[in-house]
Amino acid sequence: MALENPQRYTVTAALIYANGPIHIGHIAGCYLPADIYVRYLRSTGKDVAFISGTDEHGVPITIKAKKEGITPQQVVDKYYGQIKQAFEEFGISFDIYSRTSNPIHHETSQEIFLNLYNNGNFDEEVTEQYYDEVAGQFLADRYIVGTCPVCGNPNAYGDQCERCGTALSPTELVEPHSTLSGSKPILRSTKNWFLPLDRMQPRIEDYVNSHPEWKTNVFGQCQSWLKEGLKPRAMTRDLDWGIKVPLADAEGKVLYVWFDAPIGYISMTKEWAEQQGRDWELYWRDEHTKLVHFIGKDNIVFHCIIFPAMLMAEGSYILADNVPANEFMNLEGDKISTSRNWAVWLHEYLEELPGKQDVLRYVLAANAPETKDSEFTWKDFQSRNNNELVAVFGNFVNRAIVLTQKFCDNKVPIRGDLTDYDLQVLDELALFPDRIGQAIYQFRFREALSHLMDLARLGNKYLAETEPWKVVKTDPLRANTILNLALQITANLAIVCEPFLPFTSQKLCDQLAIIDRLDWQNAGRPDLLTEGHELGKGELLFAKIEDDEINKQIQKLLDAKRMNELETKTIPALRNEISYDDFAKMDIRIGTITEAERVPKSDKLLKLKVDDGMGGRQILSGIARHFAPEEIIGKQVTFLANLAPRKMMGHESQGMILMAEDRDGKLVLIAPNDSVWNGGTVS
């Protein structure tokens, strides 16, 4: 049940890995909606702590360090500064943007771990893991490469084959070797500490079920995990980069990155509170505080199940009241890819399109992936700027201020008698702050932005229908009244646009000569500007974006695509010859996917129902990182029909979907060019 009338808010935005710059997908999915929400809360006078930072531990950091030939610390130092600066220039208004490498975070994470340990909340288990004798360390799954037992790909990882999509464990690989030394690893016993999620499931279920108001994608994914049954999860790892496990018998072990990362929200709040002279415990231990996590959909399980379980076990912290996770944003018809440089990088956008932060904020908010994946295109960016920001919002404000300069000596004119139409417009004006505010508070940001633009349209319509530039010739007092109302609408826009367009809001305040920024409680009033108040200097809020500017950005993406196509890719060696009789044993057929769903507790597997022309069959495929379930329903696929059934994650798979891998490692469905009847054979 959502907390009613909270006294304060703790709002967190996901800790991004400090192994590369940020792109528009990160902004649209997490950071912009969080900033809009926080700016609205602040404007309503709420006590808010807006917390985020960089996640500087885990395998992605060490992989990046090895690739660049530098230390992990050098990697995180490099990208922390770049990311922090980009956020600041873009107007993301964190109260603190810190990092998990800070001593206060190490201390807080170790303290919480010890609290759980001393309370008997961990199970100690000994398991066998691969160990590199040459490098002298245990290997994370992505540090192990070998031949896939299913498709024969010689470069399959220890957790998944990127060619056929099969979910794997390191011990399933044929001829595994370490990417660190190239040597063959050995299995060695190791002890780790597990959080018994299975025994905690009733409490976790009660928590999740108490929040039916959560977004359907969030609530549904949680229910899938719970339905399958939670299993213990290791909270420690055998790695050399991370926060040391604070136990005498844990030499060479660090805290699991998804144990320490969310604790970063707490440690960073401590850091902020110390700087501000505040009590951090009010923001994490007071039951009247509302905690909200903004994340992408790939982190739902960690924020809705694992982190709450940790805090339940510790016993002194509040749990998240809401986790409004977004889906993903695509780019120009393709998924954003950092390795292919298929992205709009925020720091490059700020350099190449200076002064246009609010244009990007507007477009990303208008296309926010709130319930399903969305798409960014440069042509849509141009269209929304020219046809909405310039032609609607900017046009109204410019006309109101320019006409005041021309006919009223740049001062707010005296308001005379109001017509029925004037009163109708003022009545409508009064409704907008609540419409916009309620939509923001309920995480419906696209709807809120639509209401904001409707207010600008109301102003445009009012000027178009009253025509003060004509009326002034015959009835200057009436023209003054019209312009007074138009300026009041403009002042209201300065308030309600601030969460979305903070730079524009400041420009409006400057042009209206508003010294103290107005807050949300004032929004909707018809008398924000007093009669005789002198305005500032007017200027255009938005500039039209020409085709040349957009074509440069499109060409930049095409150049990146061309560079990827020019890069050579290692072609696997041919396998040993087989006889025709061996080939003839394979029964390869065409079918259509009729149902698709994620397999609970697996971020790799999709459970598919395939119409094979013979009553249908169930096939599990490790393609969840490449396809959303809804986007492949109705697609024809090629599958191996006579592969012996295999059980994975408690589900039987009756065949294998055949896939191809593109240059970026993305899986592609193999399907006939023309429709083929289900059950048709491939020969």
XYZ file of C-alpha atoms in Angstrom:
683
model
C 0.000 0.000 0.000
C 1.381 3.371 -0.992
C 2.414 5.669 1.854
C -0.076 8.504 2.289
C 1.050 12.013 3.236
C 4.766 11.290 3.626
C 6.820 13.808 5.588
C 9.819 13.502 3.298
C 11.070 11.682 0.205
C 14.206 9.707 -0.560
C 14.494 9.388 -4.330
C 17.245 7.291 -5.884
C 18.375 6.906 -9.480
C 20.256 3.778 -10.520
C 23.995 3.672 -9.945
C 25.473 3.361 -13.422
C 28.666 1.368 -14.011
C 31.629 3.725 -14.306
C 32.974 1.897 -17.350
C 31.812 4.219 -20.122
C 29.904 7.422 -20.929
C 26.129 7.785 -20.674
C 23.735 7.837 -23.610
C 20.137 8.864 -24.200
C 18.863 5.396 -23.297
C 20.166 5.851 -19.754
C 18.644 9.326 -19.551
C 15.203 8.382 -20.882
C 14.926 5.200 -18.850
C 15.953 6.425 -15.430
C 17.538 9.801 -14.811
C 15.188 12.209 -16.587
C 11.975 10.792 -15.054
C 13.635 10.858 -11.632
C 14.660 14.484 -12.122
C 11.172 15.500 -13.279
C 9.652 13.824 -10.217
C 12.117 15.436 -7.802
C 11.822 18.908 -9.305
C 8.048 18.692 -8.932
C 8.315 17.582 -5.301
C 10.703 20.418 -4.481
C 8.381 22.939 -6.145
C 5.537 21.748 -3.910
C 7.701 22.360 -0.843
C 8.495 18.733 -0.065
C 11.638 17.643 1.794
C 13.538 15.564 -0.779
C 16.911 13.837 -0.947
C 17.810 12.973 -4.560
C 20.591 10.388 -4.482
C 22.730 8.750 -7.161
C 26.295 7.995 -8.167
C 28.513 5.560 -10.011
C 28.813 1.835 -9.329
C 32.549 1.204 -9.356
C 32.801 -2.496 -8.530
C 32.052 -5.735 -10.351
C 33.243 -7.612 -13.416
C 32.293 -4.928 -16.016
C 34.875 -2.604 -14.452
C 37.687 -5.149 -14.525
C 36.847 -6.181 -18.091
C 37.014 -2.532 -19.189
C 40.328 -2.067 -17.380
C 41.842 -5.074 -19.106
C 40.584 -3.888 -22.496
C 42.083 -0.402 -22.044
C 45.280 -1.644 -20.408
C 44.795 0.388 -17.229
C 43.820 -0.341 -13.633
C 40.196 -0.609 -12.482
C 40.721 2.491 -10.335
C 41.880 4.462 -13.370
C 38.768 3.328 -15.255
C 36.322 4.493 -12.592
C 38.168 7.770 -12.001
C 38.027 8.545 -15.721
C 34.330 7.902 -16.232
C 33.031 9.209 -12.900
C 34.150 12.730 -13.755
C 32.783 12.564 -17.288
C 29.401 11.199 -16.194
C 29.013 13.678 -13.319
C 29.797 16.659 -15.551
C 27.353 15.524 -18.248
C 24.551 15.152 -15.694
C 25.224 18.625 -14.295
C 25.233 20.275 -17.723
C 22.008 18.475 -18.627
C 20.249 19.759 -15.528
C 19.838 16.511 -13.577
C 19.502 18.018 -10.107
C 20.966 15.409 -7.763
C 21.472 16.480 -4.174
C 24.566 14.319 -4.320
C 26.240 12.346 -7.087
C 28.854 10.203 -5.406
C 30.663 6.905 -5.963
C 30.880 3.464 -4.397
C 34.670 3.676 -4.116
C 34.389 6.242 -1.304
C 35.427 5.037 2.181
C 32.001 5.826 3.665
C 30.433 3.380 1.218
C 32.893 0.598 2.048
C 32.246 1.159 5.757
C 28.449 1.176 5.348
C 28.410 -1.942 3.157
C 30.643 -3.885 5.527
C 28.584 -2.747 8.513
C 25.333 -3.992 6.965
C 26.993 -7.259 5.929
C 28.228 -7.811 9.490
C 24.792 -7.015 10.922
C 23.279 -9.726 8.734
C 26.117 -12.118 9.530
C 25.907 -11.599 13.290
C 22.123 -12.029 13.183
C 22.503 -15.392 11.463
C 20.977 -14.193 8.190
C 23.536 -15.878 5.918
C 24.053 -19.517 5.002
C 27.638 -20.622 4.403
C 27.942 -22.918 1.393
C 30.906 -24.570 -0.297
C 30.625 -24.810 -4.072
C 32.993 -25.666 -6.907
C 34.087 -22.853 -9.201
C 36.662 -22.537 -11.940
C 40.070 -21.302 -10.838
C 42.903 -19.964 -13.008
C 46.125 -21.379 -11.572
C 48.296 -19.107 -13.728
C 46.451 -15.897 -12.806
C 45.931 -17.161 -9.275
C 42.241 -16.302 -8.982
C 38.728 -17.636 -9.278
C 36.998 -16.760 -12.528
C 33.732 -14.925 -13.028
C 31.515 -16.499 -15.713
C 32.503 -13.908 -18.323
C 36.186 -14.703 -17.783
C 35.619 -18.269 -19.003
C 35.336 -19.098 -22.707
C 34.905 -22.456 -24.377
C 32.982 -24.410 -26.981
C 29.211 -24.375 -26.723
C 27.914 -27.938 -26.209
C 24.813 -27.113 -28.255
C 25.977 -25.304 -31.397
C 29.748 -25.745 -31.299
C 30.556 -22.027 -31.058
C 34.195 -21.953 -29.867
C 33.751 -18.548 -28.213
C 30.838 -19.199 -25.865
C 30.950 -17.508 -22.455
C 30.569 -19.226 -19.121
C 27.027 -17.931 -18.717
C 25.670 -17.928 -22.280
C 26.432 -18.777 -25.886
C 25.940 -15.566 -27.843
C 25.532 -17.496 -31.098
C 22.686 -19.886 -30.297
C 21.472 -18.092 -27.174
C 21.678 -21.139 -24.904
C 21.996 -20.348 -21.197
C 25.034 -22.153 -19.841
C 27.008 -22.744 -16.695
C 30.830 -22.706 -16.888
C 31.069 -26.443 -16.288
C 28.996 -27.149 -19.424
C 31.591 -25.616 -21.762
C 33.763 -27.945 -23.825
C 37.484 -27.209 -23.440
C 37.042 -24.105 -21.296
C 39.895 -21.650 -20.935
C 40.536 -18.490 -18.960
C 40.455 -15.167 -20.768
C 43.026 -13.895 -18.262
C 45.847 -16.327 -19.009
C 44.509 -18.590 -21.752
C 45.116 -21.607 -19.529
C 42.635 -24.353 -18.757
C 40.990 -23.624 -15.400
C 40.490 -26.212 -12.707
C 37.519 -26.704 -10.411
C 38.289 -25.693 -6.865
C 36.069 -25.621 -3.788
C 35.286 -22.230 -2.325
C 33.087 -20.962 0.473
C 30.654 -18.100 0.037
C 27.838 -16.544 2.047
C 24.294 -16.858 0.711
C 21.171 -14.855 1.499
C 18.395 -17.471 2.008
C 15.773 -15.908 -0.230
C 13.834 -19.174 -0.188
C 13.174 -18.896 3.543
C 12.470 -15.184 3.221
C 9.960 -15.618 0.398
C 6.790 -15.240 2.535
C 7.944 -11.826 3.795
C 9.008 -10.747 0.320
C 5.656 -11.868 -1.111
C 3.800 -9.871 1.534
C 5.862 -6.822 0.651
C 5.357 -7.092 -3.113
C 1.653 -7.917 -2.795
C 1.141 -4.852 -0.608
C 1.960 -2.685 -3.643
C -0.560 -3.527 -6.392
C -0.248 0.113 -7.498
C 3.221 -0.587 -8.950
C 3.573 -0.426 -12.723
C 2.345 -3.622 -14.367
C 5.757 -4.507 -15.793
C 7.334 -4.222 -12.343
C 4.618 -6.053 -10.419
C 4.365 -8.757 -13.090
C 8.082 -9.484 -13.169
C 8.167 -9.760 -9.381
C 5.243 -12.181 -9.415
C 7.022 -14.348 -11.999
C 10.065 -14.692 -9.765
C 7.952 -15.430 -6.723
C 5.808 -17.962 -8.562
C 8.889 -19.907 -9.624
C 10.207 -19.886 -6.055
C 13.172 -17.904 -4.795
C 16.518 -19.595 -4.222
C 19.488 -18.637 -2.047
C 21.821 -16.131 -3.709
C 25.505 -15.653 -2.954
C 26.310 -12.261 -1.456
C 30.075 -12.715 -1.798
C 32.373 -13.349 -4.745
C 35.908 -14.590 -5.310
C 37.307 -11.469 -6.985
C 40.128 -9.020 -6.378
C 38.166 -5.824 -7.167
C 35.437 -4.723 -4.813
C 34.638 -4.291 -1.133
C 36.441 -6.804 1.032
C 34.269 -9.228 2.976
C 34.846 -8.229 6.636
C 35.405 -11.746 7.976
C 38.621 -13.416 9.094
C 38.034 -16.490 6.919
C 37.118 -14.540 3.768
C 40.528 -13.748 2.327
C 40.335 -12.951 -1.395
C 36.579 -12.404 -1.345
C 34.544 -9.280 -2.008
C 30.899 -8.371 -1.570
C 28.626 -9.261 -4.480
C 28.215 -6.108 -6.540
C 24.431 -6.298 -6.166
C 24.869 -6.449 -2.408
C 27.009 -3.339 -2.190
C 25.577 -1.260 -5.071
C 22.101 -0.526 -3.629
C 23.678 0.131 -0.248
C 25.296 2.997 -2.131
C 21.984 4.829 -1.879
C 22.343 4.707 1.910
C 26.038 5.587 2.083
C 25.579 8.477 -0.354
C 22.670 9.790 1.726
C 24.974 9.674 4.753
C 27.611 11.602 2.817
C 25.076 14.234 1.711
C 23.555 14.579 5.189
C 26.984 15.087 6.727
C 27.716 17.851 4.216
C 24.348 19.535 4.885
C 24.262 19.045 8.642
C 21.199 16.797 8.456
C 20.180 13.524 10.068
C 20.534 10.810 7.417
C 18.479 8.338 9.435
C 15.310 10.359 8.820
C 15.641 9.497 5.119
C 16.159 5.753 5.611
C 14.724 4.750 8.982
C 11.651 6.924 9.477
C 8.375 5.220 8.555
C 6.983 8.558 7.362
C 9.597 8.772 4.592
C 8.638 7.663 1.088
C 11.446 5.799 -0.711
C 11.297 5.684 -4.525
C 13.805 3.886 -6.788
C 14.059 4.965 -10.448
C 15.650 2.216 -12.568
C 15.542 0.457 -15.928
C 13.602 -2.760 -16.388
C 16.750 -4.907 -16.246
C 17.235 -4.074 -12.561
C 13.741 -4.813 -11.266
C 14.604 -8.026 -9.420
C 17.506 -6.411 -7.569
C 15.456 -3.439 -6.337
C 12.164 -5.219 -5.681
C 13.338 -8.539 -4.245
C 17.044 -8.747 -3.345
C 17.618 -5.276 -1.854
C 14.345 -5.337 0.122
C 15.292 -8.799 1.407
C 18.638 -7.429 2.591
C 16.948 -4.555 4.392
C 14.308 -6.856 5.899
C 17.065 -9.054 7.293
C 18.932 -6.045 8.689
C 15.735 -4.812 10.284
C 16.156 -1.066 10.723
C 15.515 0.391 7.261
C 12.384 1.383 5.355
C 11.535 -0.398 2.095
C 10.806 1.160 -1.282
C 7.296 2.541 -1.615
C 7.545 2.467 -5.407
C 9.956 1.309 -8.109
C 8.754 2.927 -11.369
C 11.023 1.029 -13.751
C 10.970 2.034 -17.408
C 11.463 -0.064 -20.516
C 14.251 0.599 -23.070
C 14.686 3.314 -25.689
C 15.876 2.313 -29.168
C 17.652 4.485 -31.724
C 16.755 4.899 -35.392
C 15.171 1.444 -35.705
C 17.857 -0.463 -33.807
C 18.777 -1.180 -30.209
C 21.294 1.188 -28.664
C 24.710 -0.486 -28.653
C 27.770 0.892 -26.906
C 30.140 -1.559 -28.584
C 28.903 -0.549 -32.051
C 28.856 3.142 -31.113
C 25.169 3.110 -32.070
C 24.151 5.690 -29.513
C 23.621 9.368 -28.901
C 26.190 10.096 -26.199
C 25.108 12.794 -23.782
C 28.490 14.534 -23.522
C 28.737 14.712 -27.324
C 25.188 16.051 -27.638
C 25.991 18.825 -25.166
C 29.093 19.775 -27.158
C 27.522 19.607 -30.621
C 24.099 21.106 -29.806
C 24.908 23.694 -27.126
C 22.037 25.368 -25.340
C 19.558 22.693 -26.397
C 19.355 20.698 -23.174
C 15.629 21.316 -22.877
C 14.966 20.198 -26.439
C 16.420 16.780 -25.656
C 14.693 16.670 -22.272
C 11.395 17.425 -24.014
C 11.816 14.822 -26.752
C 12.951 12.087 -24.354
C 10.061 12.820 -21.984
C 7.556 12.855 -24.854
C 8.872 9.476 -26.056
C 9.529 8.008 -22.617
C 9.499 4.168 -22.592
C 7.037 4.056 -19.704
C 5.142 0.875 -20.592
C 6.967 -0.449 -23.651
C 10.168 0.126 -25.574
C 10.190 3.423 -27.449
C 12.355 4.951 -30.153
C 14.407 8.083 -30.686
C 14.944 9.398 -34.210
C 16.647 12.614 -35.231
C 13.778 13.514 -37.572
C 11.290 13.224 -34.707
C 13.660 15.317 -32.579
C 13.611 18.017 -35.261
C 9.852 17.795 -35.736
C 9.036 18.093 -32.039
C 11.366 21.052 -31.669
C 10.059 22.933 -34.699
C 6.374 22.010 -34.523
C 5.841 21.926 -30.768
C 8.483 23.831 -28.816
C 8.971 26.577 -31.414
C 5.520 26.753 -33.016
C 3.411 26.258 -29.878
C 5.247 26.963 -26.626
C 7.773 29.498 -27.885
C 5.346 31.189 -30.241
C 2.828 31.924 -27.495
C 5.391 33.271 -25.038
C 7.088 35.384 -27.691
C 3.812 36.945 -28.839
C 2.699 37.724 -25.284
C 5.968 39.456 -24.393
C 6.563 41.225 -27.721
C 3.019 42.636 -27.769
C 3.477 43.856 -24.192
C 6.715 45.571 -25.175
C 5.059 47.175 -28.172
C 1.755 48.325 -26.712
C 2.303 48.510 -22.939
C 5.792 49.967 -22.512
C 7.076 46.512 -21.440
C 4.964 46.593 -18.277
C 2.155 44.333 -17.132
C -0.964 46.240 -18.200
C -3.978 47.005 -16.049
C -6.716 44.404 -16.221
C -10.197 45.664 -16.990
C -13.565 43.932 -16.978
C -13.441 40.239 -17.860
C -15.598 38.671 -20.546
C -17.199 35.260 -20.274
C -14.420 33.943 -22.510
C -11.774 35.450 -20.213
C -13.353 33.763 -17.210
C -13.529 30.466 -19.078
C -9.813 30.680 -19.895
C -8.930 31.492 -16.284
C -11.048 28.570 -15.071
C -9.145 26.261 -17.413
C -5.827 27.745 -16.327
C -6.603 26.928 -12.703
C -7.012 23.228 -13.529
C -3.650 22.662 -15.197
C -1.298 22.597 -12.173
C -3.246 19.770 -10.548
C -3.501 17.828 -13.824
C 0.213 18.119 -14.470
C 1.210 17.547 -10.849
C -0.943 14.460 -10.333
C 0.378 12.873 -13.515
C 3.972 13.507 -12.418
C 3.314 12.173 -8.916
C 1.847 8.996 -10.389
C 4.848 8.584 -12.737
C 2.829 9.329 -15.891
C 5.349 11.763 -17.310
C 4.229 11.634 -20.930
C 0.711 12.535 -19.854
C 2.002 15.375 -17.689
C 4.033 16.780 -20.577
C 0.983 16.600 -22.823
C -0.981 18.663 -20.287
C 1.857 21.185 -20.174
C 1.703 21.662 -23.930
C -2.082 21.950 -23.734
C -1.601 24.953 -21.457
C 0.640 26.578 -24.070
C -2.004 25.758 -26.693
C -4.627 27.403 -24.499
C -2.541 30.574 -24.508
C -2.042 30.459 -28.272
C -5.740 29.932 -28.842
C -6.626 32.793 -26.525
C -4.394 35.250 -28.386
C -5.529 33.995 -31.785
C -9.209 34.440 -30.927
C -8.944 37.770 -29.089
C -6.421 39.390 -31.495
C -5.081 42.122 -29.174
C -2.930 43.577 -31.995
C -6.179 44.541 -33.720
C -8.230 45.364 -30.635
C -5.629 47.877 -29.416
C -6.571 50.192 -32.283
C -10.189 50.516 -31.164
C -10.258 49.461 -27.501
C -6.834 49.758 -25.822
C -8.261 48.945 -22.381
C -9.593 45.637 -23.698
C -6.229 44.923 -25.353
C -4.549 45.564 -21.996
C -6.826 43.011 -20.342
C -6.041 40.406 -22.986
C -2.291 40.918 -22.622
C -2.532 40.834 -18.830
C -4.170 37.408 -19.013
C -1.665 36.206 -21.610
C 1.200 37.218 -19.319
C -0.442 35.420 -16.376
C -0.558 32.239 -18.481
C 3.106 32.786 -19.358
C 4.029 33.120 -15.678
C 2.155 29.907 -14.949
C 4.078 28.176 -17.715
C 7.307 29.236 -16.005
C 6.215 27.281 -12.934
C 4.748 24.124 -14.421
C 7.368 23.650 -17.142
C 10.262 23.695 -14.652
C 10.329 19.939 -13.913
C 10.601 19.194 -17.623
C 12.339 22.289 -19.019
C 14.378 23.887 -16.222
C 16.541 26.011 -18.515
C 13.462 27.334 -20.302
C 11.775 28.035 -16.974
C 14.742 30.149 -15.917
C 14.678 32.037 -19.228
C 10.986 32.740 -18.704
C 11.628 34.018 -15.191
C 14.347 36.293 -16.560
C 12.095 37.641 -19.322
C 9.260 38.204 -16.872
C 11.715 39.720 -14.358
C 10.646 37.265 -11.661
C 13.431 37.472 -9.084
C 12.187 34.768 -6.715
C 11.199 31.656 -8.636
C 7.524 30.903 -8.074
C 6.622 27.525 -6.566
C 3.839 25.086 -7.411
C 1.474 26.387 -4.739
C 1.215 29.606 -6.743
C 0.466 27.849 -10.019
C -3.012 28.343 -11.421
C -3.406 31.822 -10.004
C -4.513 34.600 -12.391
C -2.494 37.326 -10.631
C 1.096 36.087 -10.486
C 2.325 39.286 -12.132
C 1.204 42.571 -10.585
C -0.059 45.421 -12.720
C 2.733 47.831 -13.610
C 5.466 45.214 -13.091
C 8.226 45.829 -15.625
C 9.327 42.865 -17.699
C 12.873 41.935 -18.623
C 14.339 41.630 -22.078
C 12.442 39.303 -24.388
C 14.180 36.697 -26.518
C 13.203 33.562 -28.391
C 12.966 30.521 -26.130
C 13.597 28.013 -28.907
C 15.207 28.182 -32.336
C 14.158 26.241 -35.397
C 16.489 23.331 -36.178
C 17.393 23.106 -39.859
C 17.848 19.947 -41.925
C 21.628 20.403 -42.161
C 22.008 20.136 -38.395
C 19.932 16.975 -38.248
C 21.618 15.418 -41.276
C 24.998 15.808 -39.550
C 23.760 13.732 -36.628
C 22.230 11.104 -38.895
C 25.445 10.934 -40.914
C 27.398 10.468 -37.703
C 25.370 7.353 -36.939
C 25.731 6.081 -40.502
C 29.497 6.556 -40.278
C 29.558 4.519 -37.081
C 27.526 1.814 -38.792
C 29.878 1.796 -41.771
C 32.933 1.530 -39.526
C 31.432 -1.515 -37.866
C 30.750 -3.098 -41.235
C 34.368 -2.516 -42.273
C 35.756 -4.167 -39.186
C 36.741 -7.739 -39.761
C 35.271 -10.360 -37.556
C 36.917 -13.675 -36.792
C 35.175 -16.395 -38.745
C 35.079 -19.648 -36.775
C 37.010 -22.504 -38.309
C 35.002 -25.150 -40.137
C 34.096 -28.121 -38.016
C 34.941 -31.674 -38.937
C 33.174 -33.018 -41.992
C 30.040 -35.060 -41.497
C 28.388 -37.506 -43.822
C 25.124 -36.836 -45.595
C 23.560 -39.504 -43.406
C 24.580 -37.542 -40.299
C 23.026 -34.384 -41.703
C 19.867 -36.255 -42.666
C 19.356 -37.205 -39.019
C 18.551 -33.571 -38.194
C 14.878 -32.690 -38.548
C 14.858 -28.921 -39.139
C 11.432 -27.320 -39.474
C 9.573 -24.034 -39.704
C 7.165 -22.913 -36.990
C 5.480 -19.794 -35.636
C 5.896 -18.447 -32.115
C 2.422 -18.149 -30.585
C 3.355 -17.375 -26.979
C 6.478 -16.014 -25.305
C 7.285 -15.247 -21.700
C 10.319 -14.807 -19.521
C 11.450 -17.698 -17.373
C 11.371 -16.574 -13.737
C 14.773 -16.084 -12.120
C 16.542 -16.191 -15.468
C 17.625 -13.088 -17.334
C 18.542 -15.206 -20.374
C 15.721 -17.657 -21.059
C 12.415 -17.169 -22.841
C 9.764 -19.894 -22.763
C 8.195 -20.145 -26.211
C 5.119 -21.912 -27.526
C 5.753 -22.831 -31.142
C 3.083 -23.895 -33.626
C 4.845 -26.769 -35.391
C 1.792 -27.941 -37.349
C 1.553 -30.984 -35.097
C -0.158 -29.645 -32.004
C 2.568 -27.286 -30.829
C 5.575 -27.629 -28.585
C 7.458 -25.764 -25.866
C 10.991 -24.555 -26.542
C 13.280 -22.693 -24.164
C 15.686 -20.305 -25.841
C 18.423 -18.156 -24.316
C 17.421 -15.025 -26.191
C 15.890 -12.887 -23.429
C 18.740 -10.380 -23.626
C 18.103 -9.883 -27.326
C 14.308 -9.945 -27.664
C 11.340 -8.852 -25.581
C 8.638 -11.546 -25.451
C 6.031 -9.360 -27.122
C 8.213 -8.518 -30.132
C 8.645 -12.121 -31.313
C 5.075 -13.381 -30.982
C 3.817 -14.178 -34.480
C 7.333 -14.508 -35.916
C 8.223 -17.547 -38.013
C 11.344 -19.366 -36.848
C 13.525 -22.279 -37.832
C 13.957 -24.945 -35.164
C 15.598 -28.327 -34.644
C 12.612 -30.574 -34.072
C 14.218 -33.883 -33.095
C 16.662 -32.636 -30.476
C 16.272 -34.719 -27.340
C 14.183 -32.899 -24.698
C 16.228 -31.043 -22.102
C 15.129 -29.601 -18.761
C 16.242 -26.064 -17.889
C 15.165 -24.022 -14.855
C 12.428 -26.557 -14.172
C 10.942 -26.388 -17.685
C 11.280 -28.904 -20.505
C 12.573 -27.694 -23.853
C 11.442 -29.716 -26.872
C 13.810 -28.477 -29.539
C 16.118 -25.582 -30.295
C 15.465 -22.299 -32.104
C 18.168 -21.711 -34.719
C 19.712 -18.249 -34.662
C 22.405 -16.262 -36.408
C 24.707 -13.733 -34.776
C 25.322 -10.300 -36.248
C 28.574 -8.350 -36.067
C 27.684 -6.939 -32.656
C 26.845 -10.296 -31.125
C 23.113 -9.664 -31.325
C 21.042 -12.716 -32.155
C 18.856 -12.692 -35.257
C 15.961 -15.044 -36.003
C 16.431 -17.300 -39.017
C 13.171 -17.274 -40.949
C 12.100 -17.872 -44.564
C 11.664 -14.822 -46.799
C 8.176 -15.991 -47.715
C 5.601 -17.487 -45.409
C 5.961 -21.266 -45.061
C 3.377 -23.560 -43.553
C 4.048 -24.510 -39.946
C 5.761 -27.879 -39.805
C 7.431 -27.396 -43.179
C 10.831 -29.058 -43.353
C 14.196 -27.509 -44.196
C 16.392 -29.604 -46.454
